[in-house]
Amino acid sequence: MAAAASTVPLPPNPCLIAILLIVNADRAGGPRLVFHYPLRPRDDLPPVHSICKGRQDAAADITAADDKAADVHARFQEHRGGPYDEDDWSSDEELRRKKREEHGPSKEKGPAWETVFGFSADALAWMLSPHRKFAKQKLEVGIEPLTYLGCPHFLRDDGWWRRRRVVPKAEPEGAADDGPTADGTKAEVERKDDGRATSRGDVTPTPTSTTVTTARKEADGGPARTDPDDGQGSGERATKAKGKGKAKATDSEESEMDAHEHEHEDHHQRQHQHQHADGGESSNDDDGSTTTEEERRAMSMFNVVFVMQAPLLEHNLRVREMYNFVVKRFAKALKYEQARSNWIWRESEKMLGMRERAKEDGIPMRTLWDQVLAGSGLAKVLSEVYLAISGSQIAHVVLNTHYDISLQIPQLTSLARLPTAIEPQLPGLWLTTADRISPDDEMDAGVDEITLAKLFGLLLLDEVDNIIRDMDQDHHGGLGTAAAAGAGTSHPLAEFVRAVKPTMSFYQLSQTLQISIAQTQMMARHLIYWRRARAIPPLHRRDKYVVSANADLDALPAATTAFARRFPTFPSLPEMLGLLSGHPRSYSTLIPSADHREAYMQILAWLMQGGWVTQLRIFGWVRVSRAIKALVRAASHDAGDDTADTAAAADDDDDDDPTDDTILLDPRKANSRQSRWLDAIRATTFAGGADDDDEPAMVEVRALWPRLVKYCNGKHALEDIPVLEGLSRKEVWRVLVLMEQRGVLVVVRHW
């Protein structure tokens, strides 16, 4: 959730206060506001200026801004007729009668639903119905203090909602590949634009995102999907290119969302192919061919508008998040169903008819809204999306009992640094830099899939039984997996959940289940998307773990009770945290015996789930002593290599002091002089000899020096070297310990 202009981590805050459905149809008399949710969208909230929800430290400049904004808001409300009173919404006829008597007949404005946010519904509908050139583009309208955010979709000039593609029809067995049909023409069939076909028989490969989302590899970029051109303008296809290694975290999250959306589309495509193969037909064709041209052309535009009230200092970030992860995806899914079955217009007609009848019968607004929610599937979907997104949850909805989609604004899963005193505090969040290999994009790019699968594993954030029970009980198919509906505990995902252990890497998990690494990562990505798991380095008893500086100590009493219920025969939670608060040591020293090993690893996993502990990792740099520098300088002088000295002096921008030691920040970027220092260290410091007790280790250091020294840049955790280089853990640590003993390696330990 990184902001473009700020690196300050922020807590979830969707800032969503309402969802509006706008349609433009000749039958409806032009643009109409068909439905809004909730019933009483609150337009009288004062502008929020703190950078974190709930902060109390209002500075003088913020207070002044509040006063100014409040004055502007008051004058604006006076100009447009003032905010609502509760009487405007009341279903009590007596209260409304008293209001009419107080203000006179001229104040009567008709049914309450004809006024929204102080505007007439018709005026708001016209304002949020843009020109066709805004098709599939971000529409953002700001009226203090609210922001109206949408992504309008328009009917194409040819009367279809999507460009109809032409692809070759399957030919009978034995027919020539390019042979004509009986009428002498090549058999062709028109089909929908689902993002996979291009033009007359040409097929573009379906974009695939990096599957190692669980390892956070794609945190520095991934394939950006764009919608296929449907003749409505190129705004949506405008470049969103990410420079190599320069992409923001939000780009990786979008890639993850796109991959999840693609899985849904592929599932529906396979489902319909299977239906047609069995001779079954759905109630509506995928391309909407069963609807008449008049029905297709009845509505020319729809726009689902998300009304937000974001804090001023967070406005750009919150609007960008909402549009990228919710508005655009939701509008695209609705367009898919509109093109398939004319669903949006049919539901809109139904809701408009209910409103007209309610107006004639004098039905109160609350009663009408209850009837609309009960009688319209689209209204119910809009309400479910609002309730989930406004609560920072995952919205999983089914459109017309046909197409299911999940929407969410991604949340932070970890912090690389502690927030400062003036930044929003996020207690309980995982404090670590282990959510990726390193901040070095260039080195990470060369890591293959198998190596990456060995570096990361999966930590479930809930009990296994709870996850499986939710899979069985969820009427949408359990964690959004429609294929799991009714499959019970025999579903592959349930088997995967049972096999997951935080001590196992993805590679070990794939070997245990005898499935491919890609399948393992796909299921892991699914659990991570639904916030049921988190990718972590596999837990190991020889690693060091300490109490997290970001632990939520306010939750300690409740957590102590839960810990005692989960591990009744083991030390209490405060005792365990006390043991991990002392001098850092290997976790294995806390395990009384081999028989307790599995239980203590379960305790460690439980502590990791709640953000109580974090792994203490080792980072190192190469130290060049004064003796090495003098040796290299003397060797160059004795060899008469004045040219080398001149070149070294030219590219040496460190202002090296020959009387002091030097720390090399990145051996891979060493200049010519620093390269000779590294060669000298290898040749002299680890020269060894027949009478040297460490001679076997010296030989190992000289052999492994080029492979190990590149990781001594303070960015790569030294614990990852065995996997990255395909070496044994014991061998690597023996060499690193010797390097530290000889004063060549300087190490620090942090999360």
XYZ file of C-alpha atoms in Angstrom:
751
model
C 0.000 0.000 0.000
C 2.766 2.351 -0.855
C 1.777 5.811 -1.864
C 3.452 7.494 -4.764
C 4.233 10.633 -2.819
C 4.739 9.110 0.585
C 6.311 6.036 2.119
C 4.428 6.386 5.393
C 2.485 3.160 6.031
C -1.179 3.835 6.653
C -3.904 1.723 8.239
C -6.881 0.576 6.154
C -9.380 3.361 5.528
C -11.626 2.931 2.456
C -13.365 6.285 3.110
C -16.446 4.913 1.302
C -19.788 6.417 2.300
C -22.126 5.413 -0.561
C -22.490 3.648 -3.918
C -24.671 5.093 -6.690
C -25.982 3.394 -9.838
C -26.406 5.768 -12.791
C -27.838 4.665 -16.130
C -28.563 6.564 -19.332
C -31.511 5.212 -21.292
C -34.091 6.725 -23.636
C -36.832 4.697 -21.978
C -35.900 6.222 -18.626
C -35.874 9.751 -20.002
C -32.096 10.193 -20.060
C -29.634 9.824 -17.180
C -31.245 8.415 -14.045
C -29.970 7.695 -10.570
C -31.497 4.244 -10.209
C -30.316 3.227 -6.746
C -27.985 4.234 -3.965
C -26.774 2.439 -0.888
C -26.915 2.874 2.041
C -30.395 4.220 2.581
C -29.097 7.318 4.347
C -25.703 8.250 2.887
C -24.211 10.698 5.352
C -23.390 13.997 3.693
C -23.130 16.064 6.872
C -19.801 14.687 8.106
C -17.103 17.355 8.556
C -14.005 17.040 6.393
C -11.332 14.809 7.864
C -7.790 16.159 7.825
C -5.778 13.755 9.970
C -3.507 11.342 8.155
C -4.716 8.480 10.306
C -8.227 7.587 11.350
C -8.670 8.294 15.021
C -5.618 10.524 15.521
C -6.093 13.206 18.147
C -3.021 15.376 17.594
C -4.498 18.238 15.525
C -1.825 20.828 14.820
C -2.497 24.539 14.507
C -2.356 24.571 10.711
C -4.726 21.632 10.502
C -7.139 23.383 12.865
C -7.057 26.470 10.697
C -7.746 24.355 7.631
C -10.670 22.740 9.430
C -12.194 26.117 10.258
C -11.806 27.340 6.701
C -13.232 24.144 5.225
C -16.140 24.201 7.664
C -16.977 27.758 6.623
C -16.821 26.855 2.921
C -18.908 23.747 3.567
C -21.562 25.747 5.452
C -21.855 28.331 2.670
C -21.978 25.539 0.078
C -24.756 23.752 1.952
C -26.698 26.998 2.217
C -26.342 27.535 -1.520
C -27.615 24.063 -2.443
C -30.459 23.895 0.058
C -28.836 22.651 3.274
C -28.165 19.208 4.641
C -30.859 16.701 5.433
C -32.820 16.616 8.608
C -33.866 13.281 10.008
C -37.464 14.285 9.151
C -36.582 14.151 5.456
C -35.914 10.434 5.810
C -38.530 9.583 8.398
C -41.267 7.144 7.563
C -43.408 8.768 10.231
C -46.172 10.627 8.380
C -46.848 12.881 11.397
C -43.288 14.247 11.429
C -43.394 14.937 7.715
C -46.765 16.655 8.076
C -45.330 18.957 10.781
C -42.401 19.785 8.523
C -44.731 20.725 5.657
C -46.731 22.936 8.007
C -43.553 24.621 9.269
C -41.967 25.319 5.896
C -45.051 25.673 3.740
C -46.028 23.971 0.504
C -43.127 25.495 -1.431
C -40.652 23.394 0.548
C -42.223 20.094 -0.510
C -39.688 18.348 -2.746
C -41.419 15.053 -3.465
C -40.221 11.614 -2.317
C -37.119 11.490 -0.180
C -35.262 9.340 -2.732
C -35.380 12.177 -5.256
C -32.750 14.052 -3.244
C -29.270 12.656 -2.605
C -26.385 14.497 -0.913
C -28.371 17.715 -1.117
C -28.777 17.468 -4.899
C -31.828 16.402 -6.818
C -31.369 12.863 -8.079
C -31.783 14.016 -11.679
C -29.114 16.710 -11.354
C -26.684 14.260 -9.805
C -27.399 11.737 -12.548
C -26.671 14.301 -15.282
C -23.475 15.383 -13.530
C -22.209 11.785 -13.313
C -23.136 10.885 -16.903
C -20.074 12.007 -18.885
C -19.445 12.172 -22.617
C -18.585 9.010 -24.524
C -14.915 9.995 -24.642
C -14.745 9.106 -20.934
C -15.634 5.482 -21.697
C -13.646 3.042 -19.540
C -11.699 5.919 -18.034
C -11.461 7.214 -14.516
C -14.219 9.713 -13.744
C -13.490 11.712 -10.607
C -15.753 14.568 -9.575
C -14.913 16.464 -6.409
C -17.549 18.502 -4.576
C -16.308 19.482 -1.124
C -16.049 17.360 0.920
C -17.061 14.386 -1.248
C -15.416 12.650 -4.188
C -17.538 10.839 -6.785
C -15.473 8.099 -8.419
C -16.606 5.959 -11.327
C -15.632 4.138 -14.513
C -18.475 4.602 -17.039
C -19.118 2.054 -19.777
C -20.958 2.870 -23.002
C -22.827 0.919 -25.626
C -20.774 0.603 -28.805
C -21.896 2.242 -32.023
C -22.655 -1.158 -33.512
C -25.209 -1.859 -30.773
C -23.094 -4.281 -28.740
C -21.426 -3.813 -25.380
C -18.262 -5.578 -26.485
C -16.559 -6.009 -29.805
C -17.624 -9.273 -31.378
C -14.720 -11.426 -32.414
C -14.583 -13.887 -35.250
C -12.718 -17.129 -34.683
C -12.611 -20.346 -36.725
C -15.331 -22.838 -35.875
C -14.257 -26.340 -34.875
C -14.195 -28.546 -37.950
C -15.401 -32.149 -38.178
C -12.851 -34.881 -37.731
C -10.984 -35.560 -40.921
C -11.727 -32.205 -42.489
C -8.865 -30.253 -43.984
C -7.421 -27.541 -41.796
C -8.192 -24.752 -44.220
C -10.904 -26.416 -46.258
C -14.151 -24.664 -47.064
C -17.551 -25.702 -45.808
C -20.351 -27.075 -47.931
C -21.295 -23.628 -49.144
C -17.748 -22.888 -50.214
C -16.966 -20.458 -47.425
C -14.777 -20.971 -44.411
C -16.779 -21.723 -41.278
C -16.537 -18.909 -38.793
C -18.358 -18.019 -35.629
C -18.653 -14.766 -33.780
C -17.864 -14.790 -30.121
C -17.501 -12.422 -27.213
C -14.475 -10.307 -26.443
C -13.148 -11.914 -23.297
C -9.649 -10.577 -23.507
C -8.233 -13.740 -25.063
C -9.085 -13.376 -28.768
C -7.838 -10.582 -30.998
C -9.043 -10.448 -34.590
C -10.450 -12.942 -37.079
C -8.958 -16.134 -35.834
C -5.875 -14.627 -34.211
C -5.357 -15.435 -30.561
C -3.102 -13.593 -28.162
C -1.637 -15.458 -25.220
C -3.452 -14.860 -21.970
C -1.251 -12.645 -19.779
C 0.007 -14.479 -16.747
C 1.312 -12.849 -13.623
C 4.246 -14.107 -11.637
C 2.879 -16.947 -9.603
C 5.246 -16.426 -6.743
C 3.105 -13.764 -5.156
C 3.474 -15.685 -1.944
C 7.182 -14.989 -2.010
C 6.624 -11.333 -2.850
C 8.901 -11.640 -5.852
C 6.609 -9.522 -7.981
C 6.764 -6.707 -5.431
C 8.924 -4.956 -7.985
C 6.664 -5.323 -10.958
C 4.653 -7.745 -12.948
C 2.810 -7.890 -16.212
C 0.258 -5.113 -16.339
C -2.998 -6.220 -17.929
C -4.935 -3.878 -20.146
C -8.449 -4.208 -21.416
C -8.824 -5.096 -25.080
C -9.744 -2.236 -27.352
C -13.489 -2.128 -27.828
C -13.681 1.003 -29.891
C -14.507 3.268 -26.955
C -11.292 5.223 -26.773
C -7.761 4.451 -25.766
C -7.782 6.032 -22.330
C -7.869 2.739 -20.456
C -5.105 1.395 -22.666
C -2.879 4.341 -21.874
C 0.500 3.234 -20.715
C 0.916 1.978 -17.210
C 4.405 0.786 -17.943
C 6.634 0.156 -14.980
C 10.370 0.658 -15.268
C 12.367 -2.446 -14.443
C 12.837 -2.630 -10.738
C 11.085 0.699 -10.199
C 7.503 -0.426 -9.765
C 5.622 0.445 -6.621
C 4.098 -2.069 -4.245
C 0.656 -1.208 -5.553
C 1.700 -2.464 -8.990
C 2.455 -5.904 -7.570
C -0.859 -5.895 -5.744
C -2.637 -5.034 -8.996
C -0.824 -7.932 -10.679
C -2.011 -10.205 -7.890
C -5.592 -8.956 -8.274
C -5.411 -9.356 -12.056
C -4.194 -12.921 -11.657
C -7.051 -13.680 -9.287
C -9.554 -12.086 -11.683
C -8.090 -14.106 -14.555
C -8.588 -17.305 -12.573
C -12.296 -16.440 -12.218
C -12.636 -15.680 -15.926
C -10.883 -18.896 -16.889
C -13.121 -20.847 -14.529
C -16.295 -19.392 -16.057
C -14.983 -19.962 -19.565
C -14.261 -23.627 -18.817
C -17.635 -23.951 -17.125
C -19.520 -22.723 -20.186
C -17.445 -24.830 -22.539
C -18.312 -27.840 -20.442
C -22.002 -26.841 -20.502
C -22.068 -26.596 -24.265
C -20.091 -29.809 -24.644
C -22.764 -31.613 -22.626
C -25.507 -30.121 -24.758
C -26.711 -27.799 -22.005
C -27.542 -24.183 -22.652
C -27.626 -21.323 -20.240
C -30.580 -18.986 -20.131
C -28.607 -16.369 -22.028
C -25.826 -16.714 -24.526
C -22.419 -15.453 -23.526
C -22.465 -12.867 -26.280
C -25.972 -11.636 -25.496
C -27.292 -12.921 -28.818
C -30.597 -13.996 -27.249
C -31.509 -10.401 -26.437
C -33.122 -8.354 -29.169
C -31.438 -5.355 -30.697
C -34.035 -3.086 -29.124
C -33.255 -4.501 -25.676
C -29.517 -4.152 -26.217
C -29.876 -0.514 -27.287
C -32.300 0.407 -24.500
C -29.460 1.575 -22.253
C -26.514 3.464 -23.679
C -24.403 3.939 -20.530
C -24.073 2.791 -16.952
C -21.815 4.144 -14.246
C -21.403 2.720 -10.752
C -20.166 5.641 -8.659
C -18.346 5.213 -5.364
C -18.775 8.246 -3.121
C -15.798 8.847 -0.853
C -14.829 11.274 1.880
C -11.070 10.886 2.186
C -8.793 12.825 4.547
C -7.077 15.657 2.701
C -3.557 14.323 3.222
C -4.582 10.852 2.053
C -6.932 11.839 -0.742
C -4.809 10.843 -3.751
C -3.788 7.532 -2.205
C -7.293 6.512 -1.128
C -8.860 7.461 -4.453
C -6.170 5.621 -6.397
C -6.623 2.491 -4.283
C -10.391 2.533 -4.641
C -10.289 3.015 -8.397
C -7.566 0.482 -9.201
C -8.741 -2.320 -6.968
C -12.513 -1.878 -6.758
C -14.183 0.598 -9.112
C -12.485 -0.416 -12.348
C -12.727 -4.155 -11.714
C -16.324 -4.012 -10.554
C -17.387 -1.957 -13.578
C -15.639 -4.384 -15.899
C -17.463 -7.345 -14.345
C -20.809 -5.559 -14.638
C -20.105 -4.806 -18.282
C -19.372 -8.489 -18.856
C -22.761 -9.468 -17.455
C -24.542 -6.641 -19.276
C -23.051 -7.812 -22.567
C -23.978 -11.393 -21.801
C -27.561 -11.007 -20.617
C -28.559 -7.304 -20.533
C -28.688 -7.750 -16.756
C -27.852 -4.188 -15.693
C -30.678 -2.679 -17.714
C -33.203 -5.339 -16.735
C -32.459 -4.785 -13.059
C -32.504 -1.005 -13.517
C -35.927 -1.182 -15.163
C -37.151 -3.285 -12.271
C -35.886 -0.789 -9.659
C -37.219 2.233 -11.531
C -40.624 0.573 -11.776
C -40.653 -0.129 -8.048
C -39.825 3.526 -7.356
C -42.641 4.779 -9.577
C -45.163 2.513 -7.885
C -43.883 3.564 -4.444
C -44.286 7.221 -5.429
C -47.874 6.642 -6.519
C -48.738 4.616 -3.401
C -46.904 6.919 -0.954
C -44.670 4.131 0.334
C -41.994 5.379 2.799
C -38.391 5.275 1.624
C -37.230 2.667 4.130
C -39.979 0.292 3.056
C -39.170 0.892 -0.592
C -35.464 0.238 -0.075
C -36.230 -3.014 1.724
C -38.397 -4.068 -1.200
C -35.723 -3.118 -3.730
C -33.022 -5.054 -1.866
C -35.284 -8.085 -1.672
C -36.456 -7.915 -5.279
C -33.350 -6.851 -7.209
C -30.203 -8.920 -7.466
C -28.183 -5.906 -8.613
C -29.282 -3.818 -5.630
C -28.280 -6.647 -3.318
C -24.877 -6.876 -5.008
C -24.298 -3.138 -4.595
C -25.200 -3.336 -0.907
C -22.870 -6.296 -0.352
C -19.996 -4.503 -2.076
C -20.581 -1.398 0.041
C -20.752 -3.274 3.337
C -17.589 -5.280 2.626
C -15.409 -2.544 1.121
C -16.407 0.115 3.660
C -15.459 -2.369 6.395
C -12.049 -3.125 4.792
C -13.194 -6.664 4.053
C -13.261 -8.742 0.876
C -16.408 -8.338 -1.205
C -17.356 -11.611 -2.875
C -20.513 -11.268 -4.949
C -22.277 -13.213 -7.682
C -23.683 -11.307 -10.656
C -26.935 -12.732 -11.985
C -26.161 -16.143 -10.397
C -23.579 -16.530 -13.134
C -20.371 -14.591 -12.653
C -18.702 -14.336 -9.254
C -16.106 -11.715 -8.495
C -14.113 -10.752 -5.434
C -12.990 -7.210 -4.688
C -10.753 -5.811 -1.996
C -8.303 -3.036 -1.259
C -5.037 -4.820 -0.344
C -3.833 -4.316 3.177
C -0.372 -4.128 4.627
C 0.950 -7.505 5.739
C 4.304 -6.363 7.119
C 6.444 -3.382 8.074
C 10.105 -3.035 7.204
C 10.652 -0.294 9.788
C 8.976 1.021 12.886
C 6.730 4.062 12.443
C 8.014 7.250 14.010
C 6.234 8.988 16.865
C 4.362 11.301 14.492
C 3.354 8.569 12.031
C 0.311 6.295 12.320
C 0.980 3.371 14.619
C 0.139 -0.126 13.371
C 0.660 -2.395 16.389
C 0.554 -6.111 15.772
C 1.671 -5.926 12.148
C 4.511 -8.265 11.206
C 7.821 -6.413 11.529
C 10.297 -7.845 9.041
C 12.326 -7.361 5.872
C 11.931 -11.050 5.015
C 8.896 -10.549 2.780
C 11.251 -10.475 -0.194
C 14.753 -11.676 -1.000
C 16.330 -8.235 -0.857
C 15.760 -4.643 -1.995
C 18.230 -5.387 -4.824
C 16.101 -5.823 -7.934
C 19.021 -6.742 -10.184
C 20.073 -9.739 -8.121
C 16.512 -10.858 -7.444
C 15.762 -10.979 -11.168
C 18.134 -13.908 -11.598
C 16.470 -16.136 -8.987
C 14.713 -19.084 -10.585
C 11.330 -20.450 -9.542
C 12.656 -23.522 -7.725
C 15.131 -21.502 -5.670
C 12.430 -19.030 -4.760
C 10.127 -21.879 -3.734
C 12.824 -23.115 -1.358
C 13.183 -19.705 0.292
C 9.562 -19.207 1.327
C 6.796 -21.160 2.981
C 3.237 -20.532 4.116
C 1.952 -19.548 7.543
C -1.778 -20.083 8.053
C -3.413 -17.222 9.953
C -6.254 -19.322 11.339
C -6.770 -22.844 12.594
C -6.915 -25.493 9.884
C -10.365 -26.680 10.991
C -11.740 -23.137 10.824
C -10.469 -22.597 7.282
C -11.895 -25.888 6.048
C -15.188 -25.261 7.814
C -15.481 -21.893 6.089
C -14.815 -23.591 2.770
C -17.714 -25.983 3.401
C -20.164 -23.411 4.758
C -19.574 -20.536 2.368
C -22.539 -20.566 -0.009
C -20.323 -18.921 -2.631
C -18.045 -21.891 -2.658
C -15.718 -21.466 0.289
C -13.080 -18.730 0.242
C -14.298 -17.715 -3.183
C -13.601 -21.080 -4.782
C -16.728 -22.065 -6.633
C -15.259 -25.454 -7.437
C -15.033 -26.212 -3.740
C -18.771 -25.867 -3.168
C -20.134 -29.151 -1.956
C -16.740 -30.809 -2.353
C -16.261 -30.915 1.396
C -12.977 -31.879 2.924
C -11.903 -33.908 -0.115
C -11.311 -30.831 -2.232
C -7.634 -30.352 -3.263
C -7.530 -26.995 -1.471
C -8.662 -28.660 1.770
C -5.948 -31.286 1.371
C -3.451 -28.514 0.708
C -4.495 -26.628 3.864
C -4.053 -29.772 5.955
C -0.569 -30.362 4.555
C 0.698 -26.817 5.126
C 3.293 -26.468 7.869
C 5.191 -23.245 8.599
C 8.425 -25.230 8.784
C 8.079 -26.403 5.174
C 9.031 -24.439 2.078
C 6.871 -24.368 -1.011
C 9.299 -26.777 -2.626
C 8.985 -29.276 0.226
C 5.212 -28.863 0.183
C 5.042 -29.631 -3.526
C 7.180 -32.725 -2.993
C 4.978 -33.903 -0.130
C 1.737 -33.464 -2.080
C 3.331 -34.624 -5.342
C 2.126 -31.589 -7.237
C 3.991 -28.999 -9.268
C 5.475 -25.874 -7.731
C 3.128 -23.790 -9.882
C 0.111 -25.584 -8.408
C 1.481 -25.144 -4.904
C 1.975 -21.427 -5.415
C -1.447 -21.042 -7.029
C -3.210 -22.475 -3.967
C -0.955 -20.517 -1.642
C -1.727 -17.336 -3.547
C -5.420 -18.092 -3.194
C -5.157 -18.387 0.592
C -3.070 -15.230 0.790
C -5.590 -13.323 -1.322
C -8.366 -14.336 1.072
C -6.228 -13.266 4.046
C -5.998 -16.770 5.451
C -2.235 -17.159 5.088
C 1.019 -15.243 4.785
C 4.257 -16.049 2.979
C 7.243 -16.279 5.337
C 10.697 -17.828 5.377
C 10.190 -21.370 6.738
C 10.504 -21.478 10.518
C 13.666 -23.240 11.694
C 14.655 -24.161 15.208
C 18.253 -22.984 14.661
C 17.188 -19.475 13.681
C 16.941 -16.661 16.205
C 13.568 -15.133 17.101
C 12.930 -12.122 19.312
C 9.886 -10.244 20.581
C 8.742 -7.828 17.899
C 9.171 -4.135 18.643
C 5.767 -3.665 16.986
C 3.919 -6.208 19.150
C 0.470 -5.079 20.297
C 0.924 -5.190 24.068
C -2.584 -3.796 24.607
C -3.866 -7.136 23.330
C -1.683 -9.141 25.712
C -4.406 -10.033 28.284
C -6.752 -11.448 25.649
C -3.886 -13.168 23.848
C -2.690 -14.731 27.108
C -6.086 -16.351 27.599
C -6.162 -17.643 24.010
C -2.596 -18.954 24.323
C -3.410 -20.818 27.546
C -6.447 -22.382 25.886
C -4.362 -23.449 22.879
C -1.287 -24.671 24.805
C -2.508 -25.499 28.331
C 0.511 -27.569 29.437
C 3.245 -25.191 28.314
C 4.663 -21.940 29.723
C 2.283 -18.985 29.581
C 2.471 -16.341 26.888
C 4.212 -13.767 29.143
C 6.785 -16.420 30.092
C 7.454 -17.290 26.459
C 7.818 -13.633 25.532
C 10.146 -13.194 28.493
C 12.368 -16.034 27.250
C 12.520 -14.424 23.809
C 13.272 -10.951 25.177
C 16.741 -11.705 26.489
C 20.010 -12.010 24.599
C 19.206 -13.379 21.131
C 19.804 -17.096 20.904
C 18.815 -20.019 18.765
C 15.192 -21.030 19.300
C 16.318 -24.626 19.779
C 17.812 -23.681 23.166
C 14.264 -23.100 24.469
C 13.094 -26.601 23.520
C 13.480 -28.964 26.500
C 13.795 -32.172 24.476
C 13.289 -33.687 21.059
C 9.829 -34.835 22.121
C 8.795 -31.195 22.640
C 10.174 -29.987 19.303
C 6.938 -30.145 17.290
C 4.883 -28.493 20.040
C 7.386 -25.665 20.449
C 7.430 -25.073 16.703
C 3.626 -24.802 16.843
C 4.022 -22.225 19.616
C 6.458 -20.289 17.437
C 3.972 -20.348 14.545
C 1.231 -19.071 16.869
C 3.465 -16.214 17.997
C 4.253 -15.355 14.388
C 0.545 -15.308 13.504
C -0.148 -12.554 16.009
C 2.971 -10.534 15.244
C 4.416 -11.202 18.724
C 7.823 -12.303 17.488
C 9.982 -11.807 14.425
C 13.067 -13.475 13.060
C 16.405 -11.850 13.803
C 18.448 -12.131 10.629
C 22.122 -11.484 9.896
C 23.432 -8.988 7.338
C 27.091 -8.354 6.596
C 29.696 -6.238 4.813
C 33.315 -6.838 3.847
C 35.899 -4.916 5.877
C 39.189 -4.034 4.202
C 41.952 -3.567 6.754
C 44.746 -1.029 6.536
C 47.209 -3.869 6.048
C 45.397 -5.121 2.942
C 45.301 -1.637 1.460
C 48.997 -1.114 2.134
C 49.775 -4.494 0.606
C 47.875 -3.674 -2.596
C 49.505 -0.252 -2.814
C 52.978 -1.720 -2.375
C 52.325 -4.464 -4.915
C 51.237 -1.906 -7.506
C 54.293 0.240 -6.817
C 56.727 -2.693 -7.004
C 55.188 -3.836 -10.260
C 55.500 -0.337 -11.667
C 51.833 -0.371 -12.583
C 51.397 3.386 -12.703
C 48.578 3.073 -15.227
C 46.563 0.911 -12.839
C 47.160 3.378 -10.003
C 46.015 6.273 -12.181
C 42.853 4.430 -13.270
C 42.128 3.387 -9.710
C 42.519 6.944 -8.496
C 40.229 8.169 -11.248
C 37.323 5.890 -10.411
C 37.870 5.847 -6.649
C 35.269 8.291 -5.322
C 35.478 7.111 -1.724
C 38.275 9.473 -0.660
C 39.913 6.400 0.807
C 41.983 6.940 3.935
C 44.978 4.553 3.864
C 45.342 4.847 7.627
C 41.895 3.463 8.400
C 39.819 0.382 7.607
C 37.222 0.582 4.827
C 33.780 -1.025 4.638
C 32.730 -2.044 1.129
C 29.028 -1.325 0.765
C 28.563 -3.530 -2.299
C 31.357 -5.810 -3.556
C 29.534 -6.322 -6.871
C 30.001 -2.625 -7.655
C 33.637 -2.443 -6.592
C 35.964 -0.260 -8.653
C 39.362 -1.449 -9.835
C 41.180 -0.655 -6.585
C 38.467 -2.259 -4.444
C 38.537 -5.339 -6.664
C 42.250 -5.714 -5.983
C 41.531 -5.409 -2.272
C 39.083 -8.305 -2.492
C 41.599 -10.406 -4.416
C 44.238 -9.637 -1.812
C 41.955 -10.679 1.041
C 41.306 -14.007 -0.638
C 44.984 -14.602 -1.406
C 46.535 -13.500 1.895
C 44.021 -13.537 4.741
C 42.900 -17.024 3.817
C 46.199 -18.318 2.466
C 46.485 -20.928 5.216
C 49.349 -23.405 5.364
C 50.263 -26.941 6.257
C 50.668 -26.037 9.919
C 47.412 -24.056 10.079
C 44.682 -25.826 12.037
C 42.067 -24.039 9.911
C 43.592 -25.134 6.616
C 40.506 -27.168 5.505
C 38.292 -24.186 6.250
C 40.754 -21.872 4.462
C 40.460 -23.990 1.352
C 36.687 -23.719 1.562
C 36.837 -19.945 1.933
C 39.118 -19.550 -1.089
C 36.824 -21.791 -3.133
C 33.589 -20.138 -2.073
C 34.835 -16.546 -1.804
C 33.509 -15.332 -5.217
C 30.115 -16.938 -4.537
C 29.692 -15.584 -1.005
C 31.202 -12.130 -1.128
C 28.506 -10.734 -3.451
C 25.907 -11.193 -0.688
C 27.935 -9.115 1.788
C 26.199 -5.866 0.912
C 23.949 -5.364 3.949
C 20.854 -6.142 1.859
C 20.834 -9.927 1.610
C 20.255 -11.972 4.741
C 23.157 -14.390 5.120
C 20.662 -17.122 6.097
C 19.482 -17.203 2.472
C 22.902 -17.969 0.988
C 22.703 -21.798 1.294
C 19.498 -21.881 -0.767
C 20.550 -19.221 -3.254
C 23.888 -20.928 -3.946
C 22.795 -24.539 -3.535
C 25.182 -25.162 -0.637
C 24.721 -26.887 2.693
C 23.809 -24.708 5.656
C 26.668 -26.136 7.724
C 29.261 -25.457 5.037
C 28.197 -21.850 4.525
C 28.121 -21.005 8.219
C 31.529 -22.553 8.778
C 32.991 -20.245 6.131
C 31.110 -17.147 7.364
C 32.193 -17.734 10.960
C 35.814 -17.958 9.849
C 35.468 -14.754 7.818
C 34.106 -12.981 10.900
C 36.880 -14.362 13.110
C 39.534 -13.084 10.692
C 38.002 -9.591 10.774
C 36.921 -9.683 7.147
C 33.163 -9.847 7.749
C 31.279 -7.208 9.740
C 27.776 -8.332 10.686
C 24.667 -6.763 12.142
C 21.474 -8.469 13.294
C 18.022 -7.034 12.764
C 14.631 -8.039 11.415
